GROMACS .gro file of C-alpha atoms in nm:
model
  464
    1MET     CA    1   0.000   0.000   0.000
    2ALA     CA    2   0.276   0.244   0.096
    3LEU     CA    3   0.476   0.159  -0.218
    4LEU     CA    4   0.171   0.193  -0.442
    5THR     CA    5   0.080   0.529  -0.289
    6GLY     CA    6   0.439   0.654  -0.322
    7VAL     CA    7   0.458   0.552  -0.688
    8ALA     CA    8   0.121   0.716  -0.758
    9LEU     CA    9   0.225   1.043  -0.594
   10LEU     CA   10   0.560   1.039  -0.778
   11CYS     CA   11   0.395   0.977  -1.115
   12ALA     CA   12   0.141   1.251  -1.047
   13GLY     CA   13   0.418   1.497  -0.953
   14LEU     CA   14   0.628   1.419  -1.260
   15ALA     CA   15   0.327   1.440  -1.488
   16ALA     CA   16   0.229   1.777  -1.341
   17TYR     CA   17   0.588   1.903  -1.370
   18PHE     CA   18   0.624   1.819  -1.739
   19VAL     CA   19   0.278   1.954  -1.817
   20GLU     CA   20   0.369   2.283  -1.645
   21LEU     CA   21   0.698   2.302  -1.836
   22ARG     CA   22   0.507   2.267  -2.160
   23ARG     CA   23   0.258   2.529  -2.047
   24VAL     CA   24   0.539   2.773  -1.956
   25ASP     CA   25   0.708   2.731  -2.295
   26ASP     CA   26   0.377   2.791  -2.470
   27HIS     CA   27   0.311   3.094  -2.249
   28VAL     CA   28   0.652   3.244  -2.331
   29ARG     CA   29   0.592   3.203  -2.704
   30GLU     CA   30   0.246   3.356  -2.675
   31GLN     CA   31   0.373   3.657  -2.477
   32ILE     CA   32   0.658   3.723  -2.718
   33THR     CA   33   0.423   3.691  -3.014
   34GLN     CA   34   0.179   3.928  -2.846
   35GLU     CA   35   0.450   4.193  -2.787
   36LEU     CA   36   0.559   4.172  -3.150
   37ARG     CA   37   0.199   4.194  -3.269
   38GLU     CA   38   0.132   4.501  -3.053
   39PHE     CA   39   0.446   4.667  -3.185
   40GLN     CA   40   0.346   4.589  -3.543
   41THR     CA   41  -0.002   4.732  -3.483
   42LEU     CA   42   0.145   5.053  -3.345
   43GLN     CA   43   0.385   5.073  -3.638
   44GLU     CA   44   0.115   5.023  -3.902
   45ARG     CA   45  -0.178   5.209  -3.747
   46GLY     CA   46  -0.034   5.430  -3.475
   47VAL     CA   47   0.006   5.807  -3.484
   48ASP     CA   48   0.317   5.996  -3.381
   49PRO     CA   49   0.209   6.213  -3.082
   50GLU     CA   50   0.443   6.492  -3.195
   51THR     CA   51   0.320   6.518  -3.554
   52ASN     CA   52  -0.027   6.360  -3.528
   53ALA     CA   53   0.068   6.169  -3.841
   54PRO     CA   54   0.178   5.810  -3.904
   55PHE     CA   55   0.520   5.720  -3.772
   56THR     CA   56   0.808   5.795  -4.008
   57ASP     CA   57   1.089   5.803  -3.756
   58PRO     CA   58   1.181   5.457  -3.612
   59ASP     CA   59   1.326   5.616  -3.300
   60SER     CA   60   0.999   5.797  -3.230
   61LEU     CA   61   0.807   5.470  -3.284
   62LEU     CA   62   1.030   5.285  -3.036
   63THR     CA   63   1.007   5.565  -2.779
   64THR     CA   64   0.627   5.576  -2.802
   65PHE     CA   65   0.596   5.198  -2.763
   66MET     CA   66   0.836   5.193  -2.470
   67THR     CA   67   0.635   5.457  -2.283
   68ARG     CA   68   0.311   5.264  -2.331
   69ASN     CA   69   0.430   4.917  -2.226
   70GLN     CA   70   0.497   4.742  -1.898
   71PRO     CA   71   0.686   4.411  -1.933
   72ASN     CA   72   0.630   4.098  -1.725
   73ALA     CA   73   0.859   3.988  -1.443
   74HIS     CA   74   1.086   3.777  -1.664
   75GLU     CA   75   1.049   3.986  -1.981
   76ARG     CA   76   1.288   4.250  -2.114
   77ILE     CA   77   1.200   4.489  -2.397
   78ILE     CA   78   1.504   4.643  -2.560
   79ALA     CA   79   1.500   4.920  -2.821
   80PHE     CA   80   1.804   4.964  -3.047
   81SER     CA   81   1.770   5.315  -3.198
   82SER     CA   82   1.911   5.415  -3.534
   83ASP     CA   83   2.206   5.592  -3.373
   84GLY     CA   84   2.309   5.275  -3.182
   85GLU     CA   85   2.165   5.378  -2.846
   86ARG     CA   86   2.008   5.094  -2.641
   87ARG     CA   87   1.714   5.137  -2.404
   88PHE     CA   88   1.526   4.868  -2.214
   89LEU     CA   89   1.218   4.803  -2.003
   90GLY     CA   90   1.210   4.548  -1.721
   91ARG     CA   91   1.457   4.433  -1.465
   92ARG     CA   92   1.816   4.496  -1.556
   93ASP     CA   93   2.004   4.182  -1.653
   94SER     CA   94   2.372   4.269  -1.679
   95SER     CA   95   2.474   3.920  -1.779
   96LEU     CA   96   2.238   3.933  -2.076
   97PHE     CA   97   2.318   4.286  -2.189
   98SER     CA   98   2.690   4.228  -2.161
   99SER     CA   99   2.681   3.892  -2.327
  100PRO     CA  100   2.858   3.884  -2.664
  101ASP     CA  101   2.619   3.610  -2.773
  102PHE     CA  102   2.327   3.845  -2.717
  103THR     CA  103   2.491   4.126  -2.914
  104GLU     CA  104   2.585   3.886  -3.197
  105ALA     CA  105   2.232   3.745  -3.207
  106VAL     CA  106   2.073   4.091  -3.234
  107ASP     CA  107   2.318   4.200  -3.506
  108ARG     CA  108   2.251   3.880  -3.700
  109LEU     CA  109   1.871   3.915  -3.686
  110ARG     CA  110   1.856   4.294  -3.713
  111ALA     CA  111   1.817   4.300  -4.086
  112ALA     CA  112   1.569   4.017  -4.144
  113GLY     CA  113   1.420   3.957  -3.797
  114GLY     CA  114   1.356   3.624  -3.625
  115SER     CA  115   1.415   3.450  -3.293
  116THR     CA  116   1.691   3.254  -3.125
  117VAL     CA  117   1.807   3.127  -2.786
  118VAL     CA  118   2.092   3.275  -2.586
  119GLU     CA  119   2.252   3.111  -2.283
  120THR     CA  120   2.393   3.338  -2.012
  121SER     CA  121   2.494   3.298  -1.650
  122THR     CA  122   2.141   3.394  -1.541
  123GLY     CA  123   1.980   3.127  -1.755
  124ARG     CA  124   1.833   3.054  -2.093
  125HIS     CA  125   1.680   3.349  -2.284
  126VAL     CA  126   1.449   3.344  -2.583
  127ILE     CA  127   1.531   3.641  -2.805
  128ALA     CA  128   1.292   3.780  -3.070
  129VAL     CA  129   1.410   4.063  -3.299
  130ARG     CA  130   1.194   4.278  -3.528
  131PRO     CA  131   1.371   4.525  -3.759
  132VAL     CA  132   1.238   4.880  -3.785
  133LEU     CA  133   1.336   5.043  -4.114
  134GLY     CA  134   1.345   5.419  -4.147
  135PRO     CA  135   1.434   5.674  -4.419
  136ALA     CA  136   1.794   5.739  -4.519
  137ASP     CA  137   1.904   5.406  -4.374
  138LYS     CA  138   1.800   5.509  -4.026
  139ASP     CA  139   1.737   5.146  -3.922
  140ALA     CA  140   1.643   5.043  -3.568
  141ALA     CA  141   1.545   4.718  -3.397
  142PHE     CA  142   1.279   4.609  -3.149
  143VAL     CA  143   1.391   4.320  -2.925
  144VAL     CA  144   1.197   4.108  -2.675
  145ALA     CA  145   1.401   3.885  -2.440
  146TRP     CA  146   1.242   3.634  -2.201
  147ASN     CA  147   1.429   3.452  -1.925
  148VAL     CA  148   1.284   3.101  -1.958
  149THR     CA  149   1.504   2.963  -1.678
  150ALA     CA  150   1.367   3.216  -1.428
  151GLN     CA  151   1.014   3.138  -1.544
  152ARG     CA  152   1.073   2.767  -1.495
  153ALA     CA  153   1.222   2.830  -1.151
  154GLU     CA  154   0.873   2.909  -1.029
  155ILE     CA  155   0.765   2.562  -1.139
  156ARG     CA  156   1.058   2.407  -0.956
  157SER     CA  157   0.958   2.596  -0.644
  158MET     CA  158   0.603   2.469  -0.686
  159LEU     CA  159   0.740   2.117  -0.739
  160LEU     CA  160   0.939   2.136  -0.414
  161THR     CA  161   0.622   2.243  -0.236
  162TYR     CA  162   0.439   1.952  -0.395
  163VAL     CA  163   0.715   1.712  -0.288
  164ALA     CA  164   0.689   1.832   0.072
  165VAL     CA  165   0.309   1.807   0.073
  166ALA     CA  166   0.314   1.472  -0.107
  167PHE     CA  167   0.569   1.330   0.135
  168GLY     CA  168   0.359   1.441   0.430
  169SER     CA  169   0.049   1.295   0.267
  170TRP     CA  170   0.236   0.973   0.198
  171LEU     CA  171   0.334   0.946   0.564
  172VAL     CA  172  -0.024   1.006   0.677
  173ILE     CA  173  -0.168   0.762   0.421
  174THR     CA  174   0.090   0.500   0.513
  175LEU     CA  175   0.017   0.537   0.884
  176VAL     CA  176  -0.360   0.521   0.833
  177ALA     CA  177  -0.326   0.226   0.593
  178TRP     CA  178  -0.101   0.047   0.843
  179LEU     CA  179  -0.355   0.097   1.120
  180ILE     CA  180  -0.649  -0.010   0.903
  181ALA     CA  181  -0.460  -0.306   0.757
  182GLY     CA  182  -0.356  -0.413   1.105
  183ARG     CA  183  -0.716  -0.402   1.218
  184LEU     CA  184  -0.843  -0.581   0.908
  185LEU     CA  185  -0.570  -0.844   0.916
  186ARG     CA  186  -0.600  -0.912   1.288
  187PRO     CA  187  -0.854  -1.191   1.223
  188VAL     CA  188  -0.619  -1.333   0.960
  189ARG     CA  189  -0.335  -1.342   1.214
  190THR     CA  190  -0.571  -1.507   1.459
  191LEU     CA  191  -0.659  -1.762   1.191
  192ARG     CA  192  -0.291  -1.829   1.127
  193THR     CA  193  -0.211  -1.857   1.498
  194THR     CA  194  -0.501  -2.093   1.561
  195ALA     CA  195  -0.413  -2.303   1.258
  196ALA     CA  196  -0.050  -2.321   1.377
  197ARG     CA  197  -0.160  -2.433   1.723
  198ILE     CA  198  -0.386  -2.696   1.574
  199THR     CA  199  -0.104  -2.814   1.348
  200ASP     CA  200   0.149  -2.825   1.631
  201GLY     CA  201  -0.074  -2.967   1.901
  202GLY     CA  202  -0.327  -3.159   1.693
  203ASP     CA  203  -0.611  -3.016   1.903
  204LEU     CA  204  -0.909  -2.985   1.669
  205SER     CA  205  -1.133  -2.866   1.950
  206ARG     CA  206  -0.994  -2.511   1.924
  207ARG     CA  207  -1.217  -2.253   1.761
  208ILE     CA  208  -1.142  -1.910   1.621
  209PRO     CA  209  -1.315  -1.615   1.794
  210VAL     CA  210  -1.583  -1.462   1.570
  211THR     CA  211  -1.627  -1.083   1.574
  212GLY     CA  212  -1.783  -0.840   1.329
  213SER     CA  213  -1.993  -0.905   1.023
  214ASP     CA  214  -1.759  -0.870   0.726
  215ASP     CA  215  -1.610  -1.116   0.477
  216LEU     CA  216  -1.336  -1.219   0.722
  217THR     CA  217  -1.607  -1.301   0.975
  218ALA     CA  218  -1.776  -1.523   0.719
  219LEU     CA  219  -1.438  -1.687   0.647
  220THR     CA  220  -1.384  -1.741   1.020
  221GLU     CA  221  -1.726  -1.902   1.058
  222THR     CA  222  -1.657  -2.124   0.758
  223LEU     CA  223  -1.322  -2.232   0.904
  224ASN     CA  224  -1.486  -2.303   1.240
  225GLU     CA  225  -1.744  -2.519   1.063
  226MET     CA  226  -1.464  -2.697   0.880
  227LEU     CA  227  -1.279  -2.755   1.209
  228GLU     CA  228  -1.600  -2.887   1.362
  229ARG     CA  229  -1.644  -3.134   1.077
  230LEU     CA  230  -1.278  -3.235   1.096
  231ASP     CA  231  -1.306  -3.281   1.471
  232GLN     CA  232  -1.612  -3.499   1.427
  233ALA     CA  233  -1.448  -3.692   1.143
  234PHE     CA  234  -1.133  -3.759   1.346
  235ALA     CA  235  -1.337  -3.854   1.651
  236SER     CA  236  -1.545  -4.087   1.438
  237GLN     CA  237  -1.229  -4.228   1.283
  238ARG     CA  238  -1.072  -4.289   1.623
  239GLU     CA  239  -1.389  -4.452   1.747
  240LEU     CA  240  -1.407  -4.666   1.434
  241LEU     CA  241  -1.045  -4.773   1.467
  242ASP     CA  242  -1.089  -4.854   1.835
  243ASP     CA  243  -1.401  -5.055   1.772
  244ALA     CA  244  -1.253  -5.226   1.466
  245GLY     CA  245  -0.942  -5.320   1.664
  246HIS     CA  246  -1.159  -5.463   1.938
  247GLU     CA  247  -1.374  -5.661   1.695
  248LEU     CA  248  -1.075  -5.797   1.502
  249ARG     CA  249  -0.890  -5.893   1.816
  250THR     CA  250  -1.146  -6.163   1.906
  251PRO     CA  251  -1.131  -6.366   1.581
  252LEU     CA  252  -0.754  -6.328   1.573
  253THR     CA  253  -0.735  -6.468   1.926
  254VAL     CA  254  -0.954  -6.759   1.817
  255LEU     CA  255  -0.731  -6.825   1.518
  256ARG     CA  256  -0.414  -6.814   1.725
  257GLY     CA  257  -0.557  -7.035   2.000
  258HIS     CA  258  -0.674  -7.309   1.765
  259LEU     CA  259  -0.349  -7.300   1.569
  260GLU     CA  260  -0.147  -7.339   1.887
  261LEU     CA  261  -0.359  -7.631   2.015
  262MET     CA  262  -0.403  -7.809   1.682
  263ASP     CA  263  -0.247  -8.155   1.658
  264VAL     CA  264  -0.099  -8.163   1.310
  265ASP     CA  265  -0.075  -8.545   1.323
  266ASP     CA  266  -0.452  -8.585   1.372
  267PRO     CA  267  -0.624  -8.549   1.032
  268VAL     CA  268  -0.967  -8.513   1.189
  269GLU     CA  269  -0.856  -8.229   1.416
  270VAL     CA  270  -0.673  -8.061   1.130
  271ALA     CA  271  -0.985  -8.070   0.914
  272SER     CA  272  -1.203  -7.942   1.199
  273THR     CA  273  -0.961  -7.660   1.281
  274GLN     CA  274  -0.935  -7.569   0.914
  275ALA     CA  275  -1.311  -7.534   0.882
  276LEU     CA  276  -1.329  -7.323   1.197
  277LEU     CA  277  -1.043  -7.097   1.086
  278LEU     CA  278  -1.194  -7.046   0.742
  279ASP     CA  279  -1.521  -6.948   0.906
  280GLU     CA  280  -1.338  -6.689   1.119
  281VAL     CA  281  -1.151  -6.561   0.813
  282ASP     CA  282  -1.483  -6.519   0.633
  283ARG     CA  283  -1.619  -6.323   0.930
  284MET     CA  284  -1.313  -6.096   0.928
  285SER     CA  285  -1.352  -6.043   0.554
  286LEU     CA  286  -1.712  -5.935   0.607
  287LEU     CA  287  -1.599  -5.697   0.880
  288VAL     CA  288  -1.331  -5.548   0.657
  289ASP     CA  289  -1.584  -5.504   0.376
  290ASP     CA  290  -1.825  -5.327   0.611
  291LEU     CA  291  -1.549  -5.103   0.743
  292LEU     CA  292  -1.448  -5.011   0.388
  293VAL     CA  293  -1.807  -4.916   0.309
  294LEU     CA  294  -1.825  -4.692   0.616
  295ALA     CA  295  -1.485  -4.538   0.534
  296LYS     CA  296  -1.606  -4.448   0.183
  297ALA     CA  297  -1.937  -4.309   0.310
  298ARG     CA  298  -1.793  -3.954   0.349
  299ARG     CA  299  -1.655  -3.942  -0.003
  300PRO     CA  300  -1.851  -3.725  -0.250
  301ASP     CA  301  -1.871  -4.014  -0.499
  302PHE     CA  302  -2.003  -4.265  -0.244
  303VAL     CA  303  -2.344  -4.240  -0.410
  304ARG     CA  304  -2.412  -4.153  -0.773
  305PRO     CA  305  -2.781  -4.069  -0.814
  306GLU     CA  306  -2.943  -4.126  -1.150
  307PRO     CA  307  -3.297  -4.163  -1.286
  308VAL     CA  308  -3.419  -4.514  -1.204
  309ASP     CA  309  -3.739  -4.701  -1.290
  310ALA     CA  310  -3.888  -4.742  -0.941
  311VAL     CA  311  -4.098  -5.046  -1.034
  312ALA     CA  312  -3.798  -5.234  -1.176
  313LEU     CA  313  -3.590  -5.134  -0.873
  314VAL     CA  314  -3.840  -5.275  -0.618
  315THR     CA  315  -3.902  -5.590  -0.821
  316GLY     CA  316  -3.529  -5.658  -0.844
  317ILE     CA  317  -3.477  -5.597  -0.471
  318LEU     CA  318  -3.761  -5.834  -0.378
  319ASP     CA  319  -3.618  -6.108  -0.603
  320LYS     CA  320  -3.280  -6.073  -0.433
  321CYS     CA  321  -3.440  -6.079  -0.088
  322ARG     CA  322  -3.598  -6.417  -0.154
  323ALA     CA  323  -3.249  -6.572  -0.156
  324LEU     CA  324  -3.183  -6.453   0.201
  325GLY     CA  325  -3.399  -6.716   0.366
  326PRO     CA  326  -3.719  -6.922   0.356
  327ARG     CA  327  -3.964  -6.650   0.459
  328ALA     CA  328  -4.307  -6.549   0.341
  329TRP     CA  329  -4.190  -6.262   0.123
  330VAL     CA  330  -4.462  -6.004   0.059
  331LEU     CA  331  -4.477  -5.690  -0.155
  332ASP     CA  332  -4.658  -5.429   0.055
  333ALA     CA  333  -4.678  -5.155  -0.207
  334MET     CA  334  -4.557  -5.089  -0.558
  335PRO     CA  335  -4.502  -4.750  -0.724
  336HIS     CA  336  -4.716  -4.653  -1.020
  337ASP     CA  337  -4.594  -4.762  -1.361
  338GLY     CA  338  -4.354  -4.509  -1.505
  339SER     CA  339  -4.249  -4.375  -1.165
  340VAL     CA  340  -3.891  -4.247  -1.171
  341SER     CA  341  -3.667  -4.218  -0.866
  342HIS     CA  342  -3.342  -4.021  -0.857
  343LEU     CA  343  -3.103  -4.227  -0.646
  344ASP     CA  344  -2.804  -4.460  -0.656
  345PRO     CA  345  -2.962  -4.798  -0.740
  346ARG     CA  346  -2.663  -5.003  -0.621
  347ARG     CA  347  -2.635  -4.837  -0.280
  348THR     CA  348  -3.012  -4.831  -0.235
  349THR     CA  349  -3.033  -5.204  -0.309
  350GLN     CA  350  -2.748  -5.263  -0.062
  351ALA     CA  351  -2.934  -5.071   0.211
  352VAL     CA  352  -3.268  -5.250   0.159
  353LEU     CA  353  -3.100  -5.592   0.144
  354GLN     CA  354  -2.925  -5.511   0.474
  355LEU     CA  355  -3.262  -5.430   0.630
  356ALA     CA  356  -3.407  -5.750   0.485
  357GLU     CA  357  -3.113  -5.952   0.618
  358ASN     CA  358  -3.176  -5.811   0.966
  359ALA     CA  359  -3.542  -5.906   0.933
  360VAL     CA  360  -3.447  -6.261   0.832
  361ARG     CA  361  -3.210  -6.284   1.127
  362HIS     CA  362  -3.489  -6.194   1.373
  363THR     CA  363  -3.763  -6.410   1.224
  364ALA     CA  364  -3.821  -6.783   1.180
  365ASP     CA  365  -3.891  -6.991   0.872
  366GLY     CA  366  -4.232  -6.907   0.727
  367ASP     CA  367  -4.259  -6.570   0.903
  368THR     CA  368  -4.362  -6.270   0.700
  369VAL     CA  369  -4.108  -6.025   0.567
  370ALA     CA  370  -4.253  -5.749   0.347
  371VAL     CA  371  -4.091  -5.495   0.117
  372GLY     CA  372  -4.267  -5.181  -0.004
  373CYS     CA  373  -4.201  -4.863  -0.198
  374THR     CA  374  -4.380  -4.537  -0.273
  375VAL     CA  375  -4.270  -4.247  -0.492
  376ASP     CA  376  -4.407  -3.893  -0.467
  377ARG     CA  377  -4.292  -3.540  -0.551
  378HIS     CA  378  -4.068  -3.529  -0.243
  379GLY     CA  379  -3.875  -3.851  -0.302
  380THR     CA  380  -3.875  -4.227  -0.266
  381THR     CA  381  -3.964  -4.421   0.050
  382LEU     CA  382  -3.870  -4.790   0.081
  383TRP     CA  383  -3.943  -5.005   0.384
  384VAL     CA  384  -3.889  -5.353   0.519
  385ARG     CA  385  -4.150  -5.497   0.759
  386ASP     CA  386  -4.126  -5.823   0.949
  387SER     CA  387  -4.346  -6.021   1.189
  388GLY     CA  388  -4.069  -6.084   1.441
  389PRO     CA  389  -4.053  -5.974   1.804
  390GLY     CA  390  -3.967  -5.616   1.712
  391VAL     CA  391  -3.697  -5.390   1.855
  392SER     CA  392  -3.714  -5.338   2.229
  393PRO     CA  393  -3.715  -4.982   2.365
  394ALA     CA  394  -3.374  -5.047   2.524
  395ASP     CA  395  -3.217  -5.123   2.184
  396ARG     CA  396  -3.380  -4.837   1.988
  397ALA     CA  397  -3.153  -4.567   2.138
  398VAL     CA  398  -2.832  -4.728   2.009
  399LEU     CA  399  -2.973  -4.908   1.709
  400PHE     CA  400  -2.783  -4.716   1.439
  401GLU     CA  401  -2.453  -4.682   1.625
  402ARG     CA  402  -2.153  -4.876   1.501
  403PHE     CA  403  -2.061  -5.205   1.668
  404ARG     CA  404  -2.375  -5.196   1.882
  405ARG     CA  405  -2.575  -5.518   1.883
  406GLY     CA  406  -2.926  -5.564   2.003
  407THR     CA  407  -3.017  -5.765   2.310
  408ALA     CA  408  -3.235  -6.007   2.114
  409PRO     CA  409  -3.116  -6.373   2.118
  410ARG     CA  410  -3.041  -6.357   1.747
  411GLY     CA  411  -2.843  -6.036   1.771
  412GLU     CA  412  -2.542  -6.170   1.586
  413GLY     CA  413  -2.301  -5.993   1.352
  414PHE     CA  414  -2.070  -5.700   1.407
  415GLY     CA  415  -2.332  -5.432   1.458
  416LEU     CA  416  -2.241  -5.244   1.138
  417GLY     CA  417  -2.537  -5.327   0.918
  418LEU     CA  418  -2.770  -5.047   1.027
  419SER     CA  419  -2.476  -4.805   1.040
  420ILE     CA  420  -2.416  -4.877   0.672
  421VAL     CA  421  -2.785  -4.821   0.597
  422SER     CA  422  -2.772  -4.489   0.783
  423ALA     CA  423  -2.456  -4.385   0.594
  424ILE     CA  424  -2.624  -4.461   0.259
  425ALA     CA  425  -2.929  -4.258   0.359
  426ASP     CA  426  -2.713  -3.965   0.474
  427ALA     CA  427  -2.516  -3.971   0.149
  428HIS     CA  428  -2.845  -3.932  -0.040
  429GLY     CA  429  -2.953  -3.654   0.193
  430GLY     CA  430  -3.223  -3.881   0.332
  431THR     CA  431  -3.306  -4.063   0.655
  432VAL     CA  432  -3.359  -4.412   0.792
  433SER     CA  433  -3.608  -4.458   1.072
  434LEU     CA  434  -3.786  -4.723   1.277
  435ASP     CA  435  -4.161  -4.718   1.330
  436PRO     CA  436  -4.281  -4.689   1.692
  437TYR     CA  437  -4.255  -5.007   1.898
  438ARG     CA  438  -4.567  -5.222   1.915
  439PRO     CA  439  -4.527  -5.548   2.107
  440GLY     CA  440  -4.589  -5.854   1.892
  441GLU     CA  441  -4.619  -5.658   1.565
  442GLY     CA  442  -4.258  -5.685   1.450
  443ALA     CA  443  -4.043  -5.401   1.323
  444THR     CA  444  -4.069  -5.169   1.022
  445PHE     CA  445  -3.762  -4.983   0.896
  446ARG     CA  446  -3.820  -4.698   0.651
  447LEU     CA  447  -3.561  -4.553   0.415
  448PHE     CA  448  -3.648  -4.208   0.271
  449LEU     CA  449  -3.438  -4.076  -0.019
  450PRO     CA  450  -3.534  -3.723  -0.131
  451ASP     CA  451  -3.567  -3.641  -0.498
  452THR     CA  452  -3.313  -3.358  -0.522
  453ILE     CA  453  -3.405  -3.284  -0.884
  454ALA     CA  454  -3.772  -3.238  -0.794
  455GLU     CA  455  -3.679  -3.020  -0.497
  456THR     CA  456  -3.462  -2.801  -0.720
  457THR     CA  457  -3.746  -2.761  -0.969
  458ASP     CA  458  -3.993  -2.674  -0.692
  459THR     CA  459  -3.755  -2.412  -0.557
  460ALA     CA  460  -3.708  -2.256  -0.898
  461GLU     CA  461  -4.084  -2.244  -0.956
  462GLY     CA  462  -4.135  -2.087  -0.614
  463GLU     CA  463  -3.877  -1.817  -0.694
  464ARG     CA  464  -4.052  -1.740  -1.019
   0.00000   0.00000   0.00000
């Protein structure tokens, strides 16, 4: 800011200086031309005050003009009479009058007239000479001399004043800019300090103080929101790693124990241990797969919504559900023909199959497990209903938390299934919910996936 202001003031000063120099040169030429024009007018139209007739004597013409004129501060009017006498108006300039260059210039231009420049110790002079011819070779000369250097000195004095004022202004502007910039950048320094502390200490719980209502305040609020999300993500990651380590430790202990106790010389025991170890490996593979799904749930490409035929989607899901177990599979509701849902068909199928698998796990052969779907202007709702014992009030509070199993006798697995369903719903911007508990009426899980395209259209229509 200080550098930019200084450059601007310097450029403005230089521009003004050169413009004034040009104006002074033009002014000098105009003044000299005006003096010569006035002298010519007097010569051609004037009347000799002694004879009341036109001028015939050049000396009388020069004397009359000299008595009627008052030169400017840096102007000298010199009259060279026919007898060689020299008279002048204006301040005396000895260096000019005694300069041989001046005398030579006047003698050279005395016959034909013209202008030239003469350099003396007092500066640069513009000299204009106009011959005055009289009878019987009584020739005289009218000379105008203008000290351009003295005229320009006034500009230099003005420039020095400008430099002093500009320097003072620059100091004031720099001080004010420094104070304002310090105030404006204080939140930025706070941001940097907080970010450095978070980087050094790894404490994501720190937040940046929010003050004011400007753009930096909005940036601070955005960074605080980002820190909040990062804090939650790291906390969730730590919790996931802790829980995953705990869950993996059990099957690994089983594997190690059986391997240590296995009698390699007993074929029957080897075969039995092999089958048990393979079963544990399969369980760990399922756990790893579930953990990978949850790890990808926060990625922007976790779901890829697209227009889907809702009828074909539900029909395909129900066909896949039938392979989960010998249950009385029922279709509760079917969307109207031609209904289109905007969702990720693969992830949606995965979520509904997970709900159906839970229903199979908590029901017996021949029990009813129903799948349904409705589509409206707000989105798509899919549900899975079973005729099992339902979810007890004690389990409902922790139902969708990771690695939390229900208290029902058949509460097997790792406790990640409903967490995956919830992650899929969140990625769609939707929800997964459980209908209120009714003893003996089973459980109904509902998955709602909003139609973002329809919502965007509704918003646009409302704005219009």
